Amino acid sequence: MRSTLLLLTPLLLLAGCVNESASYTIDGSDHALTVVVTQDYFWSKQVGLRVIASRLPDCQRQFDLGKTPLADLNVELFSTGEEAFLLRSGNEMWQLETRDCSQLPEPSDNVQAQPIGVFHMDAKKKFVFEPAEGSVAASR
């Protein structure tokens, strides 16, 4: 009995963890931005954020964006030009481009950005991408 409990303990500790991803497809499934959220322990109030920029077959790269609070997990996505994107979570911002899948310097305060949508947890605790009203992503 004890050996069974010892074997199940690690599984029980991981049972409530978040390990989700959602994608925004740009021009079909070969060109996309995928945001991945991971929670190391179920009691952790922070999740790790990563984004995968891909434009196959030319490039695919993963970027670690650090940690953000799970309680208000919203990652907004904006377009800042052709194949250039801005992600914002709280006060943090990251700029990526998919021409060669690279991370750009933090944008200036006067950057022109069009909203595309937001990555967030839905009512069923599933991580999803929701297009912004009136955006190009909403018309697809």
C-alpha positions as MATLAB code, in Angstrom:
seq = 'MRSTLLLLTPLLLLAGCVNESASYTIDGSDHALTVVVTQDYFWSKQVGLRVIASRLPDCQRQFDLGKTPLADLNVELFSTGEEAFLLRSGNEMWQLETRDCSQLPEPSDNVQAQPIGVFHMDAKKKFVFEPAEGSVAASR';
ca = [
       0.000    0.000    0.000;
       2.764    2.466    0.916;
       4.703    1.724   -2.258;
       1.593    2.481   -4.323;
       1.141    5.824   -2.569;
       4.797    6.664   -3.079;
       4.486    5.928   -6.782;
       1.323    8.035   -7.150;
       2.566   11.064   -5.186;
       4.493   12.650   -8.099;
       1.467   12.228  -10.374;
      -0.827   13.849   -7.831;
       1.522   16.813   -7.472;
       1.469   17.382  -11.235;
      -2.272   16.825  -11.667;
      -3.286   20.479  -11.298;
      -0.464   21.985  -13.355;
      -1.065   24.074  -16.457;
       0.667   22.980  -19.648;
      -1.209   24.602  -22.511;
      -0.573   26.263  -25.848;
      -2.566   28.273  -28.365;
      -1.645   29.470  -31.843;
      -2.316   32.393  -34.114;
      -1.917   31.234  -37.712;
      -0.748   33.932  -40.079;
      -0.777   32.445  -43.582;
      -1.826   28.845  -43.078;
      -0.397   26.336  -40.636;
       3.217   26.869  -41.806;
       3.316   30.482  -40.578;
       2.258   30.977  -36.963;
       2.941   32.310  -33.489;
       2.307   29.823  -30.693;
       2.227   30.872  -27.039;
       3.000   28.133  -24.504;
       2.187   28.461  -20.786;
       3.550   26.061  -18.183;
       3.057   25.857  -14.448;
       5.761   23.871  -12.660;
       3.730   23.091   -9.520;
      -0.014   23.256   -8.894;
       0.506   25.618   -5.961;
       2.565   28.056   -8.035;
       0.814   31.348   -8.774;
       3.147   32.025  -11.721;
       3.329   30.429  -15.154;
       6.215   30.371  -17.569;
       5.626   31.971  -20.971;
       7.276   30.912  -24.213;
       6.483   31.841  -27.762;
       7.333   29.823  -30.848;
       7.677   31.814  -34.058;
       7.506   29.682  -37.171;
       7.526   30.283  -40.902;
       8.238   26.880  -42.324;
      10.393   25.711  -43.983;
      12.586   28.800  -43.486;
      12.641   29.141  -39.712;
      11.244   28.099  -36.374;
      12.498   29.433  -33.047;
      11.356   29.394  -29.422;
      11.725   32.375  -27.077;
      11.463   32.303  -23.276;
       9.439   35.318  -22.125;
       9.791   34.673  -18.393;
       7.053   34.339  -15.759;
       3.665   36.008  -15.385;
       0.845   35.693  -12.817;
      -1.606   32.896  -13.585;
      -4.526   34.863  -12.115;
      -4.566   37.475  -14.901;
      -3.050   35.522  -17.756;
      -3.659   37.636  -20.852;
      -1.118   37.896  -23.640;
      -2.175   40.513  -26.159;
      -0.976   40.231  -29.759;
      -0.445   43.204  -32.072;
       0.891   43.641  -35.585;
       3.654   46.243  -35.929;
       4.302   45.753  -39.627;
       4.741   43.057  -42.191;
       5.734   39.869  -40.341;
       6.479   41.865  -37.143;
       4.476   41.333  -33.963;
       4.260   42.712  -30.457;
       3.193   40.607  -27.468;
       2.170   42.271  -24.203;
       1.427   40.718  -20.820;
       0.898   43.224  -18.020;
       3.751   45.728  -18.165;
       6.030   43.431  -20.182;
       6.349   43.686  -23.983;
       8.239   41.619  -26.528;
       8.635   42.206  -30.242;
       9.187   39.364  -32.707;
       9.338   39.014  -36.425;
       8.679   35.929  -38.468;
      10.756   36.815  -41.540;
      13.696   35.016  -39.925;
      12.071   34.151  -36.559;
      13.987   36.585  -34.413;
      13.320   38.666  -31.327;
      13.578   42.410  -31.876;
      14.522   45.032  -29.295;
      11.757   46.291  -27.010;
       9.571   48.652  -29.039;
       9.640   52.410  -28.595;
       6.735   54.216  -26.945;
       5.458   55.529  -30.275;
       5.310   52.206  -32.134;
       2.268   51.847  -34.399;
       0.497   48.585  -33.545;
      -2.780   47.080  -34.723;
      -4.549   44.682  -32.307;
      -4.844   41.114  -33.560;
      -6.191   39.296  -30.513;
      -5.448   37.912  -27.075;
      -4.233   34.590  -25.698;
      -6.049   33.748  -22.449;
      -7.630   31.011  -20.326;
     -11.285   30.494  -21.249;
     -14.138   29.514  -18.920;
     -13.139   25.827  -19.217;
      -9.529   26.626  -18.142;
      -8.276   25.973  -21.687;
      -5.653   28.329  -23.138;
      -7.043   29.844  -26.351;
      -6.419   32.606  -28.874;
      -9.350   34.982  -29.333;
      -9.223   37.395  -32.291;
      -9.844   41.077  -31.606;
     -13.068   42.525  -32.988;
     -12.578   43.951  -36.440;
      -9.048   42.525  -36.801;
      -7.790   40.556  -39.763;
      -7.695   37.453  -37.513;
     -11.438   37.820  -36.742;
     -12.355   37.748  -40.432;
     -10.646   34.383  -41.043;
];
